[in-house]
PDB file of C-alpha atoms in Angstrom:
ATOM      1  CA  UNK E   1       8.558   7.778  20.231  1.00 56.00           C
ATOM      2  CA  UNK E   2       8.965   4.182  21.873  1.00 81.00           C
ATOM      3  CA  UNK E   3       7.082   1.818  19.998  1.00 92.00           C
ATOM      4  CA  UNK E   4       5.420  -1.546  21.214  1.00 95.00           C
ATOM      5  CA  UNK E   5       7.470  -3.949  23.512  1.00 96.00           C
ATOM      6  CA  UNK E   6       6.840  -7.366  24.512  1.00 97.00           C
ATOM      7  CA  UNK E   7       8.664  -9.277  27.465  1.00 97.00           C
ATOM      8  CA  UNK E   8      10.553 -11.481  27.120  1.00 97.00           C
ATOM      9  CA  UNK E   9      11.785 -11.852  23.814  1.00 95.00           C
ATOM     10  CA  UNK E  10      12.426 -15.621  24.409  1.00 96.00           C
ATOM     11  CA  UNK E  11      11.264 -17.757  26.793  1.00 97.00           C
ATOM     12  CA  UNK E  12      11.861 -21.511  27.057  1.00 98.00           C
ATOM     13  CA  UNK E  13       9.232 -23.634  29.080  1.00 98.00           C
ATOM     14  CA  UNK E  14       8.973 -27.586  29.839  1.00 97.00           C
ATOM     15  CA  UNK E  15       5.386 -28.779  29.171  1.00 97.00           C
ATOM     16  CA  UNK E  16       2.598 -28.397  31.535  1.00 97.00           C
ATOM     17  CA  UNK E  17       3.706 -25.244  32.806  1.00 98.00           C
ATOM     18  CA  UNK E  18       2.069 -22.218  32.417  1.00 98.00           C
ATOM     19  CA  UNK E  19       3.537 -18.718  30.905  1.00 98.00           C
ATOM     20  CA  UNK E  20       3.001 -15.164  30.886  1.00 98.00           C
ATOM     21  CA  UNK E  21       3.584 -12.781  27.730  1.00 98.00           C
ATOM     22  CA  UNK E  22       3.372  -9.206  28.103  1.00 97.00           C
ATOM     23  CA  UNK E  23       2.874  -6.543  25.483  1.00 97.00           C
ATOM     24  CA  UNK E  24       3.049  -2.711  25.999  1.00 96.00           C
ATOM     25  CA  UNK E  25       1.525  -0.581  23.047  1.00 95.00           C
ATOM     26  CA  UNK E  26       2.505   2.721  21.927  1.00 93.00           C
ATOM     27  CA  UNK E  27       0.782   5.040  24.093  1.00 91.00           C
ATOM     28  CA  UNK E  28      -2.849   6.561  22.950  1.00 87.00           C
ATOM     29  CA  UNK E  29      -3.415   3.671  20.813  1.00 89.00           C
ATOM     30  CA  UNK E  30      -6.962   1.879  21.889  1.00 88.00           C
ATOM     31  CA  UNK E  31      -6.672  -1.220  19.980  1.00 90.00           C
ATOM     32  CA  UNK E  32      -4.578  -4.162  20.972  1.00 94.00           C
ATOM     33  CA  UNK E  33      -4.299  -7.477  18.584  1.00 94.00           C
ATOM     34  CA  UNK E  34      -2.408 -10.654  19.618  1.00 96.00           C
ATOM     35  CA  UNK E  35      -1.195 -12.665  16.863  1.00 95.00           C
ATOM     36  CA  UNK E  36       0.882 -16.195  16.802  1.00 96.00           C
ATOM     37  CA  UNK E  37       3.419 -17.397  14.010  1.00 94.00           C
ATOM     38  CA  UNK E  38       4.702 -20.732  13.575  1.00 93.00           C
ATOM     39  CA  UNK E  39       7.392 -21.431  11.797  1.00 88.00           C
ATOM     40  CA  UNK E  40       7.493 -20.210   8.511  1.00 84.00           C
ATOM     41  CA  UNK E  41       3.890 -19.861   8.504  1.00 86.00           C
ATOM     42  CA  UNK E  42       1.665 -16.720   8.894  1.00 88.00           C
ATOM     43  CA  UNK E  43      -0.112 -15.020  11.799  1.00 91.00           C
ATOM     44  CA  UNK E  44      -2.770 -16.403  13.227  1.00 92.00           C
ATOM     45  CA  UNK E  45      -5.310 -14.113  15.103  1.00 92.00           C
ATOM     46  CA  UNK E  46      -5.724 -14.746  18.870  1.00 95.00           C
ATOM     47  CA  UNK E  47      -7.263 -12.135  20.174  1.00 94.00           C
ATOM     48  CA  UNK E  48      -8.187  -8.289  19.644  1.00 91.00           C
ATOM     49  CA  UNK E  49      -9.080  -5.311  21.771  1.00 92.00           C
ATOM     50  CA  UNK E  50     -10.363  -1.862  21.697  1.00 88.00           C
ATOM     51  CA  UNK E  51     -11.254   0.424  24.157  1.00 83.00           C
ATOM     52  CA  UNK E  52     -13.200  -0.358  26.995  1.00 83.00           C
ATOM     53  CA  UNK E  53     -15.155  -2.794  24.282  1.00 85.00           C
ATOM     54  CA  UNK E  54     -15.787  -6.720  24.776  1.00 88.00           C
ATOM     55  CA  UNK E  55     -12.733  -8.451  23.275  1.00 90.00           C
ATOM     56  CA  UNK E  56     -12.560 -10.429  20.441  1.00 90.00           C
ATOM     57  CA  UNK E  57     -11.297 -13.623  21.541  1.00 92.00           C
ATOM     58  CA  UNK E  58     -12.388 -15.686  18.721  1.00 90.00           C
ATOM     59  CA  UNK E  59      -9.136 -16.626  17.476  1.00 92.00           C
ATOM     60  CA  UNK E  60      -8.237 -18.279  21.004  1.00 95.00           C
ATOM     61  CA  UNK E  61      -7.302 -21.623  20.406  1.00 95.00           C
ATOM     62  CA  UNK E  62      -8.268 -23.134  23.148  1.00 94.00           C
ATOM     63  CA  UNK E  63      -9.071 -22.282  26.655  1.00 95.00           C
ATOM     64  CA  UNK E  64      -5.785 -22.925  27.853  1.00 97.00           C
ATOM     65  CA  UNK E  65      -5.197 -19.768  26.291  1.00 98.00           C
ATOM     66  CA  UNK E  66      -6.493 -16.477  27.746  1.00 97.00           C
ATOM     67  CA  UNK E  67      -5.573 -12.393  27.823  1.00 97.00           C
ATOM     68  CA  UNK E  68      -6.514  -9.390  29.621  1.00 96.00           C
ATOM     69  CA  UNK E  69      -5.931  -5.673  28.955  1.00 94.00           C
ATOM     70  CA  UNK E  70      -5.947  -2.735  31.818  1.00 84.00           C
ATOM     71  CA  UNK E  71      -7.784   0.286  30.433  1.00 80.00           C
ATOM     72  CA  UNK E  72      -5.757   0.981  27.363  1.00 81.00           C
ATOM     73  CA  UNK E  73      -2.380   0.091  28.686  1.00 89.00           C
ATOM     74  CA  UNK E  74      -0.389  -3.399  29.283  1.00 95.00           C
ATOM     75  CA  UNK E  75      -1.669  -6.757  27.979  1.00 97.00           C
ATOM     76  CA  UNK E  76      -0.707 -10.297  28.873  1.00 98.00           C
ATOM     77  CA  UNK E  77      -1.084 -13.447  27.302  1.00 98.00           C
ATOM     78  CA  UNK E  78      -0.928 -16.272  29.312  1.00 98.00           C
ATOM     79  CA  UNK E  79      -1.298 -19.839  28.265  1.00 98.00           C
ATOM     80  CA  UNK E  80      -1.658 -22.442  30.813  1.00 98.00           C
ATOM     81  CA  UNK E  81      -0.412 -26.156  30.876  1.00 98.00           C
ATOM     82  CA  UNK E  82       1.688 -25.496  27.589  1.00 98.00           C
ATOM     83  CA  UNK E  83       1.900 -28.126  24.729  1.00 97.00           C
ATOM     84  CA  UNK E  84       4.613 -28.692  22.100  1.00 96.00           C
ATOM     85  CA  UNK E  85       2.428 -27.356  19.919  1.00 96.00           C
ATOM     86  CA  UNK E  86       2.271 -23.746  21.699  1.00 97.00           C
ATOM     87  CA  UNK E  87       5.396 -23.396  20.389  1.00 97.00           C
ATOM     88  CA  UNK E  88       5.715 -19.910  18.222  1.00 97.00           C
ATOM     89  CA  UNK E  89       6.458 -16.551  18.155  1.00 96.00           C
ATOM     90  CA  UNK E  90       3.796 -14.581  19.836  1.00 97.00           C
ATOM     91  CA  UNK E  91       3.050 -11.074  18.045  1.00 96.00           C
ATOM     92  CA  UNK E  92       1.677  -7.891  19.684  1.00 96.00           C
ATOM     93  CA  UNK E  93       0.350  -4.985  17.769  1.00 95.00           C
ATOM     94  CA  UNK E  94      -1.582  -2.005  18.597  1.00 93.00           C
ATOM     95  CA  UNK E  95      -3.128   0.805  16.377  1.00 89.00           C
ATOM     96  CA  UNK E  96      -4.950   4.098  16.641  1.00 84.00           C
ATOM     97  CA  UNK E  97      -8.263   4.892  16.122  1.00 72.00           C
ATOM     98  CA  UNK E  98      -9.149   6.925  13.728  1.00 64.00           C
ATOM     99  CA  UNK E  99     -11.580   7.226  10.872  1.00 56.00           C
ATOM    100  CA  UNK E 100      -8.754   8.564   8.346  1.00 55.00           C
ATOM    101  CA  UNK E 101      -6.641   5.571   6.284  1.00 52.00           C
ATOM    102  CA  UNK E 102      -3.493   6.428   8.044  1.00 53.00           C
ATOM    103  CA  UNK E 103      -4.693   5.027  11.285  1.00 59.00           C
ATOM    104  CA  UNK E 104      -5.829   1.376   9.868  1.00 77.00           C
ATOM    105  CA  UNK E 105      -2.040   0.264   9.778  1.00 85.00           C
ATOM    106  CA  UNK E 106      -1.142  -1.664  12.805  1.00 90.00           C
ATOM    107  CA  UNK E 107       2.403  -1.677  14.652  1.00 92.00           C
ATOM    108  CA  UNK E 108       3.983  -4.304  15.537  1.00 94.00           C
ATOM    109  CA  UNK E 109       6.171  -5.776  18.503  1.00 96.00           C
ATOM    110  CA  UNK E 110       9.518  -7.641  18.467  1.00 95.00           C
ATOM    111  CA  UNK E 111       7.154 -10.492  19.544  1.00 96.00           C
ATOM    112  CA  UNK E 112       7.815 -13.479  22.272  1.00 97.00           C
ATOM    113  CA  UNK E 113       9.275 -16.732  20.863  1.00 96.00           C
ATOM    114  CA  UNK E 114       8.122 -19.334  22.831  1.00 98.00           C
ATOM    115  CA  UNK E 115       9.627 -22.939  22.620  1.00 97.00           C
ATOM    116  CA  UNK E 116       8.107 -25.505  24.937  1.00 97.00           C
ATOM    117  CA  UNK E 117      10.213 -28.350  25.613  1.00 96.00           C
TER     118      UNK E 117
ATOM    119  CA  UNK N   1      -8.226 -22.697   4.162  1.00 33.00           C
ATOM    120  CA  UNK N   2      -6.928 -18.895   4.558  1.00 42.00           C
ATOM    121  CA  UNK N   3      -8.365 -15.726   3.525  1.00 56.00           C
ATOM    122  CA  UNK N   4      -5.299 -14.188   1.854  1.00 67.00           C
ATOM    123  CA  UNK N   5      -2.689 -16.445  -0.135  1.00 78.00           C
ATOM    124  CA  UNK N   6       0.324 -15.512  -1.657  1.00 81.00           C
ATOM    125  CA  UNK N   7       1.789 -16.410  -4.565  1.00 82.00           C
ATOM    126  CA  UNK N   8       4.929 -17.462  -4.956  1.00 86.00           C
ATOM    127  CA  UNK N   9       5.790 -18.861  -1.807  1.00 89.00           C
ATOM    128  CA  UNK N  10       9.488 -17.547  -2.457  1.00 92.00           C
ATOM    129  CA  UNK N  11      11.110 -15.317  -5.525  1.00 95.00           C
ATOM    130  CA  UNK N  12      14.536 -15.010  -5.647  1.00 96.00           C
ATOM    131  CA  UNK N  13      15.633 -12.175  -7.671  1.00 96.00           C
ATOM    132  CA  UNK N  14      18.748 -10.084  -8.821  1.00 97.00           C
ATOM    133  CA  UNK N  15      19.195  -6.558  -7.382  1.00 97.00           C
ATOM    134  CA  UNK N  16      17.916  -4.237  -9.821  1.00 97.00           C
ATOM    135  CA  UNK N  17      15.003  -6.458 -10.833  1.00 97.00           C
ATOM    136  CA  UNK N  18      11.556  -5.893 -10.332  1.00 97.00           C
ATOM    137  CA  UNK N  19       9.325  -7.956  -7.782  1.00 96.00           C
ATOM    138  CA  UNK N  20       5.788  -9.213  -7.886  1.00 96.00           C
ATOM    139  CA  UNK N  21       3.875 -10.507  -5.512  1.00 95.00           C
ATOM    140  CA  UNK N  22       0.398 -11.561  -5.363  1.00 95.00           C
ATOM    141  CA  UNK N  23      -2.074 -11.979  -2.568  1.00 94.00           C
ATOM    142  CA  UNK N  24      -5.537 -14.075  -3.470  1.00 94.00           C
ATOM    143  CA  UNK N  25      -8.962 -13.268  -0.779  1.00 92.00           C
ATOM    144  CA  UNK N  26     -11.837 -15.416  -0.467  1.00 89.00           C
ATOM    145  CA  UNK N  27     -14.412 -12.879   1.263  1.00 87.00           C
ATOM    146  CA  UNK N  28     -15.594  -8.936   0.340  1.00 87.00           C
ATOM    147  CA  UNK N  29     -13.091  -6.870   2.388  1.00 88.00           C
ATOM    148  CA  UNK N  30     -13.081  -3.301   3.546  1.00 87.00           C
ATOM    149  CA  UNK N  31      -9.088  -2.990   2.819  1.00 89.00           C
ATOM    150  CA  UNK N  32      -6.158  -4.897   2.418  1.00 92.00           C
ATOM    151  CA  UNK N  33      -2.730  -3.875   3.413  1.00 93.00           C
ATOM    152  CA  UNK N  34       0.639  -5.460   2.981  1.00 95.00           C
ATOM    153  CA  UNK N  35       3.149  -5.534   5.381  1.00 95.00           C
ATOM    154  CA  UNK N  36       7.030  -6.984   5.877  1.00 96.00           C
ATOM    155  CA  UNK N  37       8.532  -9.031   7.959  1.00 95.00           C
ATOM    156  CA  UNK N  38      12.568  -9.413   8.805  1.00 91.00           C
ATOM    157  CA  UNK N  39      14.062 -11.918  10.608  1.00 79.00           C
ATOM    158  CA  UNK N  40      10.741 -13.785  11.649  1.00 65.00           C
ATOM    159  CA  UNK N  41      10.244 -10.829  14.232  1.00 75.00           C
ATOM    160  CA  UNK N  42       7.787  -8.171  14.348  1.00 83.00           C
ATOM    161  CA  UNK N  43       5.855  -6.632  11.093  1.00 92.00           C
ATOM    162  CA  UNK N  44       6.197  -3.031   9.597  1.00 94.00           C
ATOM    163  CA  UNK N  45       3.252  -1.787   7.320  1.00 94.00           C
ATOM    164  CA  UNK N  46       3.705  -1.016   3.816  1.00 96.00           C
ATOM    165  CA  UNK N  47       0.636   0.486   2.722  1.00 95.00           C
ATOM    166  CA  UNK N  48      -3.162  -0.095   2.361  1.00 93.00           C
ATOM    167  CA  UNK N  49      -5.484  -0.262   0.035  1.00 93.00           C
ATOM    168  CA  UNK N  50      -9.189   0.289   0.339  1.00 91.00           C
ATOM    169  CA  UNK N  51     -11.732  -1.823  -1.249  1.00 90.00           C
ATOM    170  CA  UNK N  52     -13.391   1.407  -3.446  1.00 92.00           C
ATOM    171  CA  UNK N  53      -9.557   1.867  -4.825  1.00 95.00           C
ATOM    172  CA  UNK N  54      -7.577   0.232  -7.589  1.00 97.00           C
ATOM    173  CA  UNK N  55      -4.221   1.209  -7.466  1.00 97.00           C
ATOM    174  CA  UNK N  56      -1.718   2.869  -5.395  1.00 96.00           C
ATOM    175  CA  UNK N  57       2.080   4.140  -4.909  1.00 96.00           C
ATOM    176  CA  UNK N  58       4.640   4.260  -2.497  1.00 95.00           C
ATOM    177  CA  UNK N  59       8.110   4.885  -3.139  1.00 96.00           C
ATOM    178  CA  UNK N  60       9.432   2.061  -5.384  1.00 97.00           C
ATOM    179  CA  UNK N  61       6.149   0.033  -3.941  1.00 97.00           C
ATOM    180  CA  UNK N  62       2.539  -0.303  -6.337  1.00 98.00           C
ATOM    181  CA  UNK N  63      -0.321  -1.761  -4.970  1.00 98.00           C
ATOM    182  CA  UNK N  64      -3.101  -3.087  -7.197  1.00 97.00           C
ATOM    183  CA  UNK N  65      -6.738  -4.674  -6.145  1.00 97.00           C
ATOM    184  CA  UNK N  66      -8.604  -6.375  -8.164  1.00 96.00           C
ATOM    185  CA  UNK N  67     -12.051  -7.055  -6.445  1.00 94.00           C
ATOM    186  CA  UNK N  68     -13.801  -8.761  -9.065  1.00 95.00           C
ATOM    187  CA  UNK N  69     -11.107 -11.420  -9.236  1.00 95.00           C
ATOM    188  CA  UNK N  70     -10.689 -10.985  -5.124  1.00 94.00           C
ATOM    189  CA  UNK N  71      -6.898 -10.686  -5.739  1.00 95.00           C
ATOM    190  CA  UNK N  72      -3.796  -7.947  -4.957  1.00 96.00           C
ATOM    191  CA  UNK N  73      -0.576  -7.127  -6.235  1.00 96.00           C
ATOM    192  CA  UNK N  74       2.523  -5.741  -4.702  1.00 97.00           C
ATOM    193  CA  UNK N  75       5.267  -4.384  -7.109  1.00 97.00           C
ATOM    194  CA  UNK N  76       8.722  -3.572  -5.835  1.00 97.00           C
ATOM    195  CA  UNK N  77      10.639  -1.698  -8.357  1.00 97.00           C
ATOM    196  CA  UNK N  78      14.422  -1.408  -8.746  1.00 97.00           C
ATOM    197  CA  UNK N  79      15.019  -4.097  -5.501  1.00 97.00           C
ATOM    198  CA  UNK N  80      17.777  -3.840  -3.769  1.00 97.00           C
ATOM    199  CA  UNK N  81      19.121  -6.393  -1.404  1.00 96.00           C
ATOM    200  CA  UNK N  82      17.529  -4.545   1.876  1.00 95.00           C
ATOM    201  CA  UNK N  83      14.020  -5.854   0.279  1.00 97.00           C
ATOM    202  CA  UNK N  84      15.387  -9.589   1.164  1.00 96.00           C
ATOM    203  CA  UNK N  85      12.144 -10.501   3.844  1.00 96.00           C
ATOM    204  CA  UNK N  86       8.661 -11.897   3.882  1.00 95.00           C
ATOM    205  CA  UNK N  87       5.775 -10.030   3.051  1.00 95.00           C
ATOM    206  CA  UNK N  88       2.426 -10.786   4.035  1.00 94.00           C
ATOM    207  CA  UNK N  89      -0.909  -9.309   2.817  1.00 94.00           C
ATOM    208  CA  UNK N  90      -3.407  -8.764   5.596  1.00 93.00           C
ATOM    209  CA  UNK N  91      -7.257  -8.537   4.826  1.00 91.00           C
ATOM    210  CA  UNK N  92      -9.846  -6.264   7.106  1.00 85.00           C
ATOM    211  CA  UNK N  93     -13.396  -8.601   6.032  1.00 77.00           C
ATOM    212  CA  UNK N  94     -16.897  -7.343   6.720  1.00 65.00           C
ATOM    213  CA  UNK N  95     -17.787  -3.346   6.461  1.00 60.00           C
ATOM    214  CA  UNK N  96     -16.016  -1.705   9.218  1.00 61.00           C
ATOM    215  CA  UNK N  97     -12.759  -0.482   8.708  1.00 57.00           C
ATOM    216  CA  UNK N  98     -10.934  -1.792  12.214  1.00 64.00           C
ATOM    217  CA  UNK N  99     -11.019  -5.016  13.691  1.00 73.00           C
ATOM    218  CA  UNK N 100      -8.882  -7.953  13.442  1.00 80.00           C
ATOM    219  CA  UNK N 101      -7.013  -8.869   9.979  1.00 86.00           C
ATOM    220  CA  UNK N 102      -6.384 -12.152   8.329  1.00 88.00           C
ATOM    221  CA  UNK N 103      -3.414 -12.602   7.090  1.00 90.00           C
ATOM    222  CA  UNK N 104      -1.743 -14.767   4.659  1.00 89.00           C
ATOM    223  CA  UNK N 105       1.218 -17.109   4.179  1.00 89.00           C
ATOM    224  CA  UNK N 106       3.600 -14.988   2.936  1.00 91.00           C
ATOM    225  CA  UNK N 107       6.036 -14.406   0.059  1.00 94.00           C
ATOM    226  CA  UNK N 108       9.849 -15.179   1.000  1.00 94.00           C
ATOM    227  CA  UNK N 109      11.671 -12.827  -1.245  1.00 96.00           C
ATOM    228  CA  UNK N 110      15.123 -13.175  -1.350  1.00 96.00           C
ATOM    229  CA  UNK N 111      17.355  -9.931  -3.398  1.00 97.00           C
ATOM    230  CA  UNK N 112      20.774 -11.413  -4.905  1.00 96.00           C
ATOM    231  CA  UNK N 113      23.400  -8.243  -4.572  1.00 93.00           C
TER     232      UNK N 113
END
């Protein structure tokens, strides 16, 4: 079956201006989890949900940065008045829920590699 | 400072050759789980580990915990030039099992043909 997308793979900005990422999970899955990478670094947690739940936006870095989620479907990221230092791949995952261990593993997206000029 | 750490940052290593990796925690976890990366693009899982187990196996992949010492192990047996990627551990803290997970650094591991 598909498996999580993310629009658009790259996008290319000039500072101050706002952006839009998208992510689509696999379908059925009920938790969402936006993650950023700089370069040659590891992910940083932005932001998780689940369900009709309160998100976890703890990891949020600011609030230039913000994300929504419709029912258990599409999410967006959007990050107003970018900085230089927004710059990074932007990683979706979702993941089941289920009580068992083989539905604790979360599945990634191609991500969103942002570069703000 | 981060919850997981890896050690060594990179490992370059013949094909053939066996790979370790190790991944260092700060706080009790529920389960760690490894994952790889290619390219700098999206992860893939390996395989999890709870916090009540000690080892486990996957194809040519071993897991270990230790959570006295708060540490992990990956093993990659008999690598092979398609293992060339990063591989991050990834840490579920606190007792639930879901929820958001820390990850670390990363291990560059680079497989000579």
């Amino acid at each position: 079956g598909a498996g999580v997308s993310q629009s658009p793979s790259n996008k290319v900005t000039e500072k101050g201006k706002d952006v839009e990422l998208r992510c689509d999970p696999i379908s059925g899955h009920t938790a969402l989890y936006w993650y950023r990478q700089r370069l040659g670094q590891g992910l940083e947690f932005l932001i998780y949900f689940q369900g009709n739940s309160a998100p976890d936006k703890s990891g949020l870095p600011s609030d230039r940065f913000s994300a929504e989620r419709t029912g258990e479907s599409v999410s967006t990221l959007t990050i107003q008045r970018t900085q230089q230092e927004d710059s990074a791949v932007y990683l979706c995952a979702s993941r089941t829920t289920t009580s068992s261990t083989s539905g604790l593993e979360q599945y990634f997206g191609p991500g969103t590699r942002l570069t703000v000029t | 400072s981060q919850q997981g750490e890896e050690d060594p940052q990179a490992l370059s290593i013949q094909e053939g050759e066996n790979a370790t990796m190790n991944c260092s925690y700060k706080t009790s976890i529920n389960n760690l789980q490894w994952y790889r990366q290619n390219s700098g693009r999206g992860l893939v899982h390996l395989i999890l580990i709870r916090s009540n187990e000690r080892e486990k196996h996957s194809g040519r992949l071993r897991v270990t915990l230790d959570t006295s010492k708060k540490s992990s192990s990956l093993l990659i047996t008999a690598s092979r030039a398609a293992d060339t990627a990063s591989y991050f551990c990834a840490t579920r803290s606190g007792g639930t099992s879901y929820g958001k997970l820390t990850f670390g650094q990363g291990t560059i591991l680079t497989v000579h043909p």
